[in-house]
Amino acid sequence: MDRTRASVVFSQRKRQKEMHSPNLSCSYEIKFSNLVIFIMQRKMGMTRRTFLMELARRKGFRVESELSDSVTHIVAENNSYLEVLDWLRGQTVGDSSRFELLDISWFTACMEAGRPVDSEIKYRLMVRDSSVAQYADSWSPGKPKMPSFVASEVPQYSCQRKTTLNNYNKKFTDAFEIMAENYEFKENEIFCLEFLRAASVLKFLPFPVTRMKDIQGLPCMGDRVRDVIEEIIEEGESSKAKEVLNDERYKSFKQFTSVFGVGVKTAEKWYRMGLQTLEEIKADKTLKLSKMQKAGFLYYEDLVSCVTKAEADAVSLIVKSTVCTFLPDALVTITGGFRRGKKTGHDIDFLITSPGPREDYELLHKVVDLWKKQGLLLYCDIIESTFVKEQLPSRNVDAMDHFQKCFAILKLYQPRVDNSSYNMSKNFDMAEVKDWKAIRVDLVITPFEQYAYALLGWTGSRQFGRDLRRYATHERKMILDNHALYDRKKRIFLKAGSEEEIFAHLGLDYVEPWERNA
Ligand code: DCT
Ligand code: MG
């Protein structure tokens, strides 16, 4: 055995010994306590991972073997950004957007420098722009690997993209949504959609935008949008969005439309009458409020506070058990934001169908009657179906569908917090404690053969649904709505028993519900 080979064998043995020595990792001094590294084992293997973890600990880095809330930097080798996100989704960690996702080349640079190096863009796992694409084309061993897509290839319709709730660009998208809402209040649909589409593109980006170059080549980045982005990059906030938030008209419209039953039209009417606050509306006895608006004011506080996932699950049990009392084989599905994985919502949306040959138009009436008897129904408005057989889908992407539906407010009793000392208080009066919360619930009844289309439409997001319908019209010469898909060239309705089949009819890759948060 020559000397070189002998030393290789020796160092391998030494390494194996180190790896199997359980106490080693505890004995190093932590020099850099402001970052906590986690190294992904996927595609790396346990042996290499253990070696790298020991190496970093020896150099004074804090390295965790489990992914926990204390981790700040995740290092991956041979995994694209999307693969890392996919893996993260299966882990029980909260908001994964707080992690820095880094290529192994960052880790190697830290080990070489003997200290943490900046997690600059070349080390970050993210979408690459065209200049990075060229870099990757000339990739050679030793250079950091780049994940595999290009900014200019980001598709223009949100239904062609997978958008999770992991939003790296909240400070931009929040400003866009304020701008869009203000244009909606001004009934300027074009500008409103411009900001909503831009928000949707930035929600899809797997990295935070830090310079104008990051948005180069992306779709939906018009001048108005770019101005807002540029100012946020430079100043940390958008003066235009701030101006909107301070605008008297916007503030009044925002308050008015926060009431259940009040849309932009009513808000406009009240504002023109010189009314500006909800207090003024409530005090004005000459105003004629609809039944829906009266309920909106009555339960205002409960309705403006978000519905939680736990509340949605509790209401789901009530809806399922009541519906199944009358129709045992009914299929009751929670849709809307909760189906997309959101943790809160402004209401809870349900789709109800059954495999039977025809619909039971009485079902919804029976359900609400029972809730009325049980004292659970605070408000309800049943809209009867207006669907006409064989009617062509609506071309208006924001049109209401024709299903029989019910907009309701349910009384959800809440578990009492047992506070013994409070209960023992002499002045404690049970009657004064409100032990329920008013919750907005939408129930939609669909014929079984339209269920997949209804599910796709009611799952949203609104932007995702809009783009699906625009895509069908402009790219496929088809018309899509919540009832059906019509092929204009073949002049036939395309049947679908699942959402997957609808995506296939449209020639789109399937997008899971939690990836529709466009
Ligand atoms: N929808 C629809 N037709 C309607 C109303 C809604 O197709 N007449 C779709 C669009 C999104 C989805 O149904 C659910 O609507 P919302 O409850 O308004 O949206 P959400 O995504 O559930 O948002 P939130 O969490 O605020 O309830
Ligand atoms: Mg909803």
Coordinates of C-alpha atoms and ligand atoms in Angstrom, one line a residue:
M1 CA 0.0 0.0 0.0
D2 CA 1.6 3.3 -1.0
R3 CA 1.5 6.4 1.3
T4 CA -1.2 8.3 -0.5
R5 CA -3.6 5.3 -0.5
A6 CA -2.7 4.6 3.1
S7 CA -3.6 8.1 4.2
V8 CA -6.9 7.9 2.3
V9 CA -7.9 4.7 4.0
F10 CA -6.8 6.3 7.3
S11 CA -8.9 9.3 6.9
Q12 CA -11.9 7.2 5.8
R13 CA -11.6 5.1 8.9
K14 CA -11.2 8.3 11.0
R15 CA -14.4 9.7 9.4
Q16 CA -16.3 6.5 10.0
K17 CA -15.2 6.6 13.6
E18 CA -16.3 10.2 14.0
M19 CA -19.6 9.5 12.4
H20 CA -20.4 6.7 14.8
S21 CA -19.3 8.6 17.8
P22 CA -22.5 9.8 19.4
N23 CA -21.1 12.5 21.6
L24 CA -19.0 14.4 19.2
S25 CA -21.6 16.8 18.0
C26 CA -22.2 18.1 21.5
S27 CA -18.6 18.9 22.2
Y28 CA -18.0 21.8 19.7
E29 CA -18.3 25.4 20.7
I30 CA -21.0 27.3 18.7
K31 CA -19.3 30.4 17.2
F32 CA -22.2 31.5 14.9
S33 CA -25.4 31.4 16.9
N34 CA -27.5 33.6 14.6
L35 CA -28.0 30.9 12.1
V36 CA -29.2 27.3 12.4
I37 CA -28.5 24.9 9.5
F38 CA -30.5 21.9 8.5
I39 CA -29.1 19.7 5.7
M40 CA -31.6 17.7 3.6
Q41 CA -30.8 14.1 3.3
R42 CA -32.9 13.6 0.1
K43 CA -30.6 12.7 -2.8
M44 CA -27.6 13.2 -0.6
G45 CA -27.6 10.0 1.5
M46 CA -27.1 9.6 5.2
T47 CA -23.4 9.0 5.2
R48 CA -22.5 12.3 3.4
R49 CA -25.1 14.2 5.4
T50 CA -23.7 13.0 8.7
F51 CA -20.2 13.9 7.5
L52 CA -21.2 17.4 6.5
M53 CA -23.1 18.0 9.7
E54 CA -20.0 17.0 11.7
L55 CA -17.8 19.2 9.6
A56 CA -20.0 22.2 10.1
R57 CA -20.3 21.6 13.9
R58 CA -16.5 21.3 14.1
K59 CA -16.2 24.7 12.5
G60 CA -18.6 26.3 15.0
F61 CA -21.9 26.2 13.1
R62 CA -25.1 25.2 14.8
V63 CA -26.6 22.3 12.8
E64 CA -29.8 20.6 13.7
S65 CA -30.5 17.0 12.7
E66 CA -34.3 17.4 12.7
L67 CA -36.2 20.2 10.9
S68 CA -37.5 22.3 13.7
D69 CA -38.8 25.9 14.2
S70 CA -35.3 27.1 15.2
V71 CA -33.8 26.2 11.8
T72 CA -33.0 29.3 9.6
H73 CA -31.1 27.8 6.7
I74 CA -32.0 24.7 4.7
V75 CA -29.2 23.2 2.5
A76 CA -29.9 20.9 -0.3
E77 CA -27.8 19.1 -2.8
N78 CA -29.0 18.0 -6.3
N79 CA -32.5 19.1 -5.5
S80 CA -34.3 21.8 -7.5
Y81 CA -36.1 24.6 -5.7
L82 CA -39.5 22.9 -6.5
E83 CA -38.3 19.6 -5.2
V84 CA -37.3 21.2 -1.9
L85 CA -40.7 22.9 -1.7
D86 CA -42.4 19.6 -2.4
W87 CA -40.4 18.0 0.4
L88 CA -41.1 20.8 2.8
R89 CA -44.8 20.5 2.2
G90 CA -44.7 17.0 3.7
Q91 CA -42.9 18.3 6.9
T92 CA -44.8 19.4 10.0
V93 CA -43.4 22.9 10.1
G94 CA -45.4 26.1 10.1
D95 CA -44.7 28.8 7.6
S96 CA -41.8 27.5 5.5
S97 CA -41.3 30.8 3.7
R98 CA -39.1 31.9 6.7
F99 CA -36.3 29.4 5.7
E100 CA -33.4 30.4 3.5
L101 CA -33.3 27.6 0.9
L102 CA -29.7 27.2 -0.2
D103 CA -27.7 25.1 -2.6
I104 CA -24.8 23.0 -1.2
S105 CA -22.4 25.5 -2.8
W106 CA -23.3 28.0 -0.1
F107 CA -22.5 25.4 2.5
T108 CA -19.2 24.6 0.8
A109 CA -18.3 28.3 0.6
C110 CA -19.0 28.6 4.4
M111 CA -16.8 25.7 5.2
E112 CA -14.0 27.1 3.1
A113 CA -14.3 30.6 4.7
G114 CA -14.7 29.1 8.1
R115 CA -17.6 31.5 8.7
P116 CA -21.1 32.0 7.3
V117 CA -21.0 33.7 3.9
D118 CA -23.9 35.8 2.6
S119 CA -26.7 33.8 1.2
E120 CA -26.4 35.8 -2.0
I121 CA -28.5 35.1 -5.1
K122 CA -26.1 32.6 -6.7
Y123 CA -26.5 30.3 -3.7
R124 CA -30.2 30.6 -3.3
L125 CA -32.6 27.9 -4.7
M126 CA -35.1 29.9 -6.8
V127 CA -36.4 30.6 -10.2
R128 CA -33.6 31.7 -12.5
D129 CA -33.9 34.5 -15.0
S130 CA -32.5 34.3 -18.5
S131 CA -29.0 35.4 -17.5
V132 CA -28.8 32.6 -14.9
A133 CA -30.2 30.3 -17.6
Q134 CA -27.1 31.0 -19.7
Y135 CA -25.0 30.4 -16.7
A136 CA -26.7 27.0 -16.1
D137 CA -26.3 26.1 -19.8
S138 CA -22.5 26.4 -19.4
W139 CA -22.7 24.5 -16.1
S140 CA -19.7 22.4 -15.2
P141 CA -18.7 20.4 -12.2
G142 CA -17.8 22.6 -9.3
K143 CA -20.2 25.4 -10.2
P144 CA -23.4 25.6 -8.1
K145 CA -26.3 23.9 -9.7
M146 CA -29.3 26.0 -10.6
P147 CA -33.0 24.9 -10.5
S148 CA -34.7 24.3 -13.7
F149 CA -36.8 27.1 -15.0
V150 CA -36.6 30.6 -16.6
A151 CA -38.5 33.8 -15.7
S152 CA -39.5 34.4 -19.3
E153 CA -41.0 30.9 -19.4
V154 CA -43.4 31.7 -16.5
P155 CA -46.8 31.1 -18.2
Q156 CA -49.2 34.0 -18.4
Y157 CA -52.4 32.3 -17.2
S158 CA -52.4 31.4 -13.5
C159 CA -54.1 28.0 -14.3
Q160 CA -50.8 27.0 -16.0
R161 CA -48.9 27.7 -12.7
K162 CA -48.8 26.0 -9.4
T163 CA -49.2 28.6 -6.7
T164 CA -49.1 27.5 -3.0
L165 CA -49.8 29.7 0.0
N166 CA -46.1 30.2 0.4
N167 CA -45.9 33.8 -0.7
Y168 CA -42.3 35.2 -0.8
N169 CA -43.5 38.6 -2.0
K170 CA -46.3 39.6 0.4
K171 CA -45.1 43.2 0.8
F172 CA -45.6 43.6 -3.0
T173 CA -48.8 41.6 -3.3
D174 CA -50.4 43.3 -0.3
A175 CA -49.8 46.7 -2.0
F176 CA -51.1 45.3 -5.4
E177 CA -54.3 44.1 -3.7
I178 CA -54.9 47.5 -2.1
M179 CA -54.5 49.1 -5.5
A180 CA -56.7 46.5 -7.2
E181 CA -59.4 47.0 -4.5
N182 CA -59.4 50.8 -5.0
Y183 CA -59.8 50.3 -8.8
E184 CA -62.7 47.8 -8.0
F185 CA -64.3 50.5 -5.9
K186 CA -63.9 52.9 -8.9
E187 CA -65.3 50.2 -11.2
N188 CA -62.2 50.3 -13.3
E189 CA -62.0 46.6 -14.1
I190 CA -59.0 46.8 -16.4
F191 CA -56.6 48.4 -13.9
C192 CA -58.1 46.2 -11.1
L193 CA -57.3 43.0 -13.1
E194 CA -53.8 44.3 -14.0
F195 CA -52.9 44.5 -10.3
L196 CA -54.6 41.2 -9.5
R197 CA -52.8 39.4 -12.3
A198 CA -49.4 40.9 -11.2
A199 CA -50.1 39.8 -7.6
S200 CA -50.8 36.3 -8.8
V201 CA -47.5 36.2 -10.7
L202 CA -45.5 37.3 -7.7
K203 CA -47.3 34.9 -5.4
F204 CA -46.0 32.1 -7.7
L205 CA -42.4 33.3 -7.6
P206 CA -40.3 31.0 -5.4
F207 CA -38.1 33.8 -4.1
P208 CA -38.4 37.3 -2.8
V209 CA -38.0 40.0 -5.4
T210 CA -35.1 42.3 -4.3
R211 CA -34.2 44.1 -7.5
M212 CA -35.9 45.1 -10.7
K213 CA -33.9 42.5 -12.6
D214 CA -35.7 39.7 -10.7
I215 CA -39.0 40.6 -12.5
Q216 CA -37.4 40.8 -16.0
G217 CA -39.2 38.6 -18.4
L218 CA -42.2 37.9 -16.1
P219 CA -45.7 38.2 -17.6
C220 CA -48.2 40.9 -16.3
M221 CA -45.6 43.4 -15.2
G222 CA -47.0 46.6 -16.8
D223 CA -45.7 50.1 -16.1
R224 CA -48.1 50.8 -13.2
V225 CA -47.1 47.6 -11.6
R226 CA -43.3 48.1 -12.1
D227 CA -43.6 51.6 -10.5
V228 CA -45.0 50.1 -7.3
I229 CA -42.4 47.3 -7.3
E230 CA -39.5 49.8 -7.8
E231 CA -40.7 52.1 -5.0
I232 CA -41.1 49.2 -2.6
I233 CA -37.6 47.9 -3.4
E234 CA -36.1 51.4 -2.9
E235 CA -38.2 52.8 -0.1
G236 CA -39.6 49.7 1.6
E237 CA -43.2 50.8 0.9
S238 CA -45.5 52.1 -1.8
S239 CA -46.6 55.7 -1.5
K240 CA -49.4 55.0 -3.9
A241 CA -50.8 52.2 -1.8
K242 CA -50.4 54.3 1.3
E243 CA -52.2 57.2 -0.4
V244 CA -55.1 54.8 -1.1
L245 CA -55.2 53.6 2.5
N246 CA -55.6 57.2 3.6
D247 CA -58.1 58.1 0.9
E248 CA -61.5 59.1 2.4
R249 CA -63.5 57.5 -0.4
Y250 CA -61.5 54.2 -0.2
K251 CA -61.9 54.1 3.6
S252 CA -65.7 54.5 3.4
F253 CA -66.0 51.9 0.6
K254 CA -63.9 49.5 2.6
Q255 CA -66.1 49.9 5.7
F256 CA -69.3 49.7 3.7
T257 CA -68.4 46.6 1.7
S258 CA -67.2 44.8 4.9
V259 CA -70.9 44.4 5.7
F260 CA -72.5 41.2 4.5
G261 CA -74.9 42.1 1.7
V262 CA -73.2 45.4 0.7
G263 CA -71.5 45.5 -2.7
V264 CA -69.8 48.3 -4.6
K265 CA -73.0 49.6 -6.0
T266 CA -74.6 50.1 -2.5
A267 CA -71.4 51.6 -1.2
E268 CA -71.4 54.1 -4.1
K269 CA -75.0 55.0 -3.4
W270 CA -74.3 55.6 0.4
Y271 CA -71.1 57.6 -0.3
R272 CA -72.9 59.8 -2.8
M273 CA -75.5 60.5 -0.1
G274 CA -72.7 62.0 1.9
L275 CA -72.4 59.0 4.3
Q276 CA -68.9 58.0 5.3
T277 CA -68.9 55.6 8.3
L278 CA -70.8 52.6 9.4
E279 CA -72.0 54.6 12.5
E280 CA -73.6 57.1 10.1
I281 CA -75.3 54.3 8.2
K282 CA -76.7 52.8 11.4
A283 CA -77.9 56.1 12.6
D284 CA -79.7 57.1 9.4
K285 CA -83.2 55.8 9.9
T286 CA -84.3 56.8 6.4
L287 CA -82.1 54.2 4.7
K288 CA -83.9 51.1 3.6
L289 CA -81.6 48.1 4.3
S290 CA -82.2 44.7 2.7
K291 CA -82.8 41.7 4.9
M292 CA -79.3 40.5 4.1
Q293 CA -77.8 43.9 5.1
K294 CA -79.8 44.0 8.4
A295 CA -78.3 40.6 9.2
G296 CA -74.9 41.9 8.2
F297 CA -75.1 44.8 10.7
L298 CA -76.6 42.6 13.4
Y299 CA -73.7 40.0 13.3
Y300 CA -71.1 42.4 12.1
E301 CA -68.4 41.8 14.7
D302 CA -68.5 38.0 14.3
L303 CA -68.6 38.1 10.5
V304 CA -65.6 40.4 10.1
S305 CA -63.5 38.2 12.4
C306 CA -62.1 35.4 10.3
V307 CA -63.5 31.9 10.3
T308 CA -60.8 29.5 11.5
K309 CA -60.1 26.0 10.2
A310 CA -61.3 24.5 13.5
E311 CA -64.6 26.4 13.1
A312 CA -64.9 25.2 9.5
D313 CA -64.4 21.6 10.6
A314 CA -67.1 22.0 13.3
V315 CA -69.6 23.5 10.8
S316 CA -68.7 20.8 8.3
L317 CA -69.8 18.2 10.8
I318 CA -73.1 20.0 11.3
V319 CA -73.7 20.4 7.6
K320 CA -72.8 16.7 6.8
S321 CA -75.0 15.3 9.6
T322 CA -78.0 17.4 8.7
V323 CA -77.8 16.8 5.0
C324 CA -77.3 13.0 5.6
T325 CA -80.4 12.9 7.8
F326 CA -82.5 13.6 4.6
L327 CA -80.2 12.2 1.9
P328 CA -77.9 9.4 3.3
D329 CA -75.8 9.0 0.2
A330 CA -75.2 12.7 -0.3
L331 CA -71.6 13.9 -1.0
V332 CA -70.8 17.0 1.0
T333 CA -67.5 18.7 0.2
I334 CA -65.9 21.8 1.7
T335 CA -64.7 24.0 -1.1
G336 CA -63.4 27.6 -1.4
G337 CA -60.3 28.7 0.5
F338 CA -60.4 25.9 3.0
R339 CA -60.1 23.3 0.2
R340 CA -57.0 25.2 -1.0
G341 CA -55.4 24.7 2.4
K342 CA -56.1 28.2 3.8
K343 CA -56.2 28.3 7.7
T344 CA -58.8 31.1 7.8
G345 CA -61.6 32.4 5.5
H346 CA -64.4 34.9 5.4
D347 CA -67.0 32.1 5.0
I348 CA -67.3 28.4 4.5
D349 CA -68.3 27.1 1.1
F350 CA -70.0 23.6 0.7
L351 CA -70.9 21.7 -2.4
I352 CA -73.7 19.1 -2.1
T353 CA -74.5 16.4 -4.6
S354 CA -75.8 12.8 -4.7
P355 CA -75.3 10.0 -7.2
G356 CA -79.1 9.7 -7.6
P357 CA -80.7 10.2 -11.0
R358 CA -82.3 13.6 -10.2
E359 CA -81.9 16.5 -7.8
D360 CA -84.0 16.8 -4.7
Y361 CA -85.1 20.5 -4.8
E362 CA -86.5 20.1 -1.3
L363 CA -83.2 19.1 0.3
L364 CA -81.9 22.6 0.9
H365 CA -85.3 23.7 2.3
K366 CA -85.5 20.6 4.6
V367 CA -81.9 21.4 5.9
V368 CA -82.6 25.0 6.7
D369 CA -86.0 24.2 8.3
L370 CA -84.3 21.7 10.6
W371 CA -81.7 24.3 11.6
K372 CA -84.4 26.8 12.2
K373 CA -86.1 24.4 14.6
Q374 CA -82.8 23.7 16.3
G375 CA -82.2 27.4 16.7
L376 CA -79.1 27.3 14.6
L377 CA -80.2 29.5 11.7
L378 CA -79.5 33.2 12.1
Y379 CA -80.1 34.1 8.4
C380 CA -80.8 32.4 5.2
D381 CA -81.5 33.3 1.6
I382 CA -82.3 30.4 -0.8
I383 CA -81.8 31.1 -4.5
E384 CA -83.6 28.5 -6.7
S385 CA -81.8 26.9 -9.7
T386 CA -82.0 28.8 -12.9
F387 CA -80.1 26.2 -15.0
V388 CA -81.7 25.3 -18.3
K389 CA -80.6 22.0 -19.8
E390 CA -78.1 22.2 -22.7
Q391 CA -77.6 25.9 -22.2
L392 CA -74.2 27.0 -23.3
P393 CA -71.7 28.0 -20.6
S394 CA -71.6 31.7 -19.8
R395 CA -68.8 33.6 -21.4
N396 CA -68.6 36.2 -18.6
V397 CA -65.8 35.0 -16.4
D398 CA -67.3 36.6 -13.3
A399 CA -70.9 35.6 -13.9
M400 CA -72.8 33.8 -11.1
D401 CA -73.7 30.2 -11.8
H402 CA -77.2 28.8 -11.9
F403 CA -77.1 26.3 -9.1
Q404 CA -79.7 26.2 -6.3
K405 CA -77.9 27.7 -3.4
C406 CA -78.2 29.2 0.1
F407 CA -76.3 32.1 1.6
A408 CA -76.7 31.5 5.4
I409 CA -75.5 32.6 8.7
L410 CA -75.2 29.8 11.2
K411 CA -74.9 30.0 15.0
L412 CA -71.9 28.0 16.0
Y413 CA -71.8 27.2 19.7
Q414 CA -68.2 27.4 21.0
P415 CA -66.7 25.3 23.7
R416 CA -66.8 27.2 27.0
V417 CA -63.4 28.1 28.4
D418 CA -63.4 26.6 31.9
N419 CA -62.1 29.3 34.1
S420 CA -62.9 28.1 37.6
S421 CA -62.1 31.3 39.5
Y422 CA -64.2 33.3 37.1
N423 CA -67.1 30.9 37.5
M424 CA -67.0 31.2 41.2
S425 CA -67.3 34.9 41.1
K426 CA -70.5 36.1 42.8
N427 CA -71.5 38.5 40.0
F428 CA -71.0 36.0 37.3
D429 CA -74.1 35.8 35.2
M430 CA -74.3 33.0 32.7
A431 CA -77.0 34.6 30.6
E432 CA -74.7 37.5 29.7
V433 CA -72.0 35.3 28.2
K434 CA -72.3 34.8 24.5
D435 CA -71.2 31.3 23.8
W436 CA -71.7 31.2 20.0
K437 CA -70.3 32.8 16.9
A438 CA -72.2 33.8 13.8
I439 CA -70.6 32.1 10.7
R440 CA -71.2 32.7 7.0
V441 CA -71.9 29.5 5.2
D442 CA -72.6 29.0 1.5
L443 CA -74.4 25.8 0.4
V444 CA -74.5 24.9 -3.3
I445 CA -76.5 22.0 -4.7
T446 CA -75.2 20.5 -7.9
P447 CA -76.5 17.7 -10.2
F448 CA -74.1 14.8 -10.0
E449 CA -73.0 15.1 -13.7
Q450 CA -71.9 18.7 -13.1
Y451 CA -70.2 18.1 -9.8
A452 CA -66.6 18.1 -11.1
Y453 CA -67.2 21.5 -12.9
A454 CA -68.9 23.0 -9.8
L455 CA -66.0 21.7 -7.6
L456 CA -63.4 23.3 -9.9
G457 CA -65.2 26.6 -9.9
W458 CA -66.1 26.8 -6.2
T459 CA -62.6 25.8 -5.1
G460 CA -61.2 29.0 -6.6
S461 CA -59.2 31.0 -6.1
R462 CA -61.2 33.6 -7.9
Q463 CA -58.1 34.5 -10.0
F464 CA -57.4 30.9 -10.8
G465 CA -61.0 30.4 -11.9
R466 CA -61.0 33.5 -14.0
D467 CA -57.8 32.4 -15.8
L468 CA -59.1 28.9 -16.4
R469 CA -62.1 30.3 -18.2
R470 CA -60.0 32.9 -20.1
Y471 CA -57.6 30.1 -21.1
A472 CA -60.5 27.9 -22.3
T473 CA -61.8 30.7 -24.4
H474 CA -58.6 32.2 -25.9
E475 CA -56.3 29.2 -26.1
R476 CA -58.8 26.3 -26.7
K477 CA -61.9 27.7 -28.4
M478 CA -63.9 26.3 -25.6
I479 CA -66.3 27.8 -23.0
L480 CA -66.0 26.8 -19.4
D481 CA -68.3 27.7 -16.4
N482 CA -69.3 26.0 -13.1
H483 CA -71.7 23.7 -15.0
A484 CA -69.9 22.5 -18.1
L485 CA -67.2 22.8 -20.8
Y486 CA -68.3 23.3 -24.4
D487 CA -66.0 22.7 -27.3
R488 CA -67.0 25.3 -29.9
K489 CA -65.1 23.6 -32.8
K490 CA -66.7 20.2 -32.3
R491 CA -69.9 21.7 -31.0
I492 CA -70.1 19.2 -28.1
F493 CA -70.2 19.3 -24.3
L494 CA -67.3 17.6 -22.7
K495 CA -68.3 15.3 -19.9
A496 CA -66.0 15.1 -16.8
G497 CA -66.3 13.0 -13.7
S498 CA -63.3 14.5 -12.0
E499 CA -61.3 17.8 -11.9
E500 CA -58.4 15.8 -13.5
E501 CA -60.5 15.1 -16.6
I502 CA -61.4 18.8 -17.0
F503 CA -57.7 19.8 -16.9
A504 CA -57.1 17.0 -19.5
H505 CA -59.9 18.3 -21.8
L506 CA -58.2 21.7 -21.6
G507 CA -54.8 20.3 -22.3
L508 CA -53.5 21.6 -19.0
D509 CA -51.3 19.8 -16.4
Y510 CA -53.3 19.0 -13.3
V511 CA -53.0 21.6 -10.6
E512 CA -53.9 20.3 -7.1
P513 CA -56.3 22.4 -5.0
W514 CA -53.5 23.7 -2.7
E515 CA -51.6 24.9 -5.8
R516 CA -54.5 27.1 -6.9
N517 CA -53.8 30.0 -4.6
A518 CA -53.2 32.3 -7.5
Ligands
DCT1 N1 -67.2 31.4 -6.7 C1 -68.0 31.1 -7.8 N2 -69.2 31.7 -8.0 C2 -69.7 32.5 -7.0 C3 -68.9 32.8 -5.9 C4 -67.7 32.2 -5.7 O1 -67.5 30.4 -8.7 N3 -70.9 33.1 -7.2 C5 -66.0 30.8 -6.5 C6 -64.8 31.7 -6.5 C7 -64.0 31.3 -5.3 C8 -64.8 30.3 -4.6 O2 -66.0 30.1 -5.3 C9 -65.1 30.6 -3.2 O3 -65.5 32.0 -3.1 P1 -65.2 32.9 -1.8 O4 -65.7 32.2 -0.6 O5 -65.6 34.3 -2.1 O6 -63.6 32.8 -1.8 P2 -62.6 32.0 -1.0 O7 -61.5 31.7 -1.9 O8 -63.2 30.9 -0.3 O9 -62.1 33.1 0.0 P3 -62.4 33.3 1.6 O10 -61.4 32.5 2.3 O11 -62.3 34.7 1.9 O12 -63.8 32.7 1.8
MG2 MG -64.9 31.1 1.0

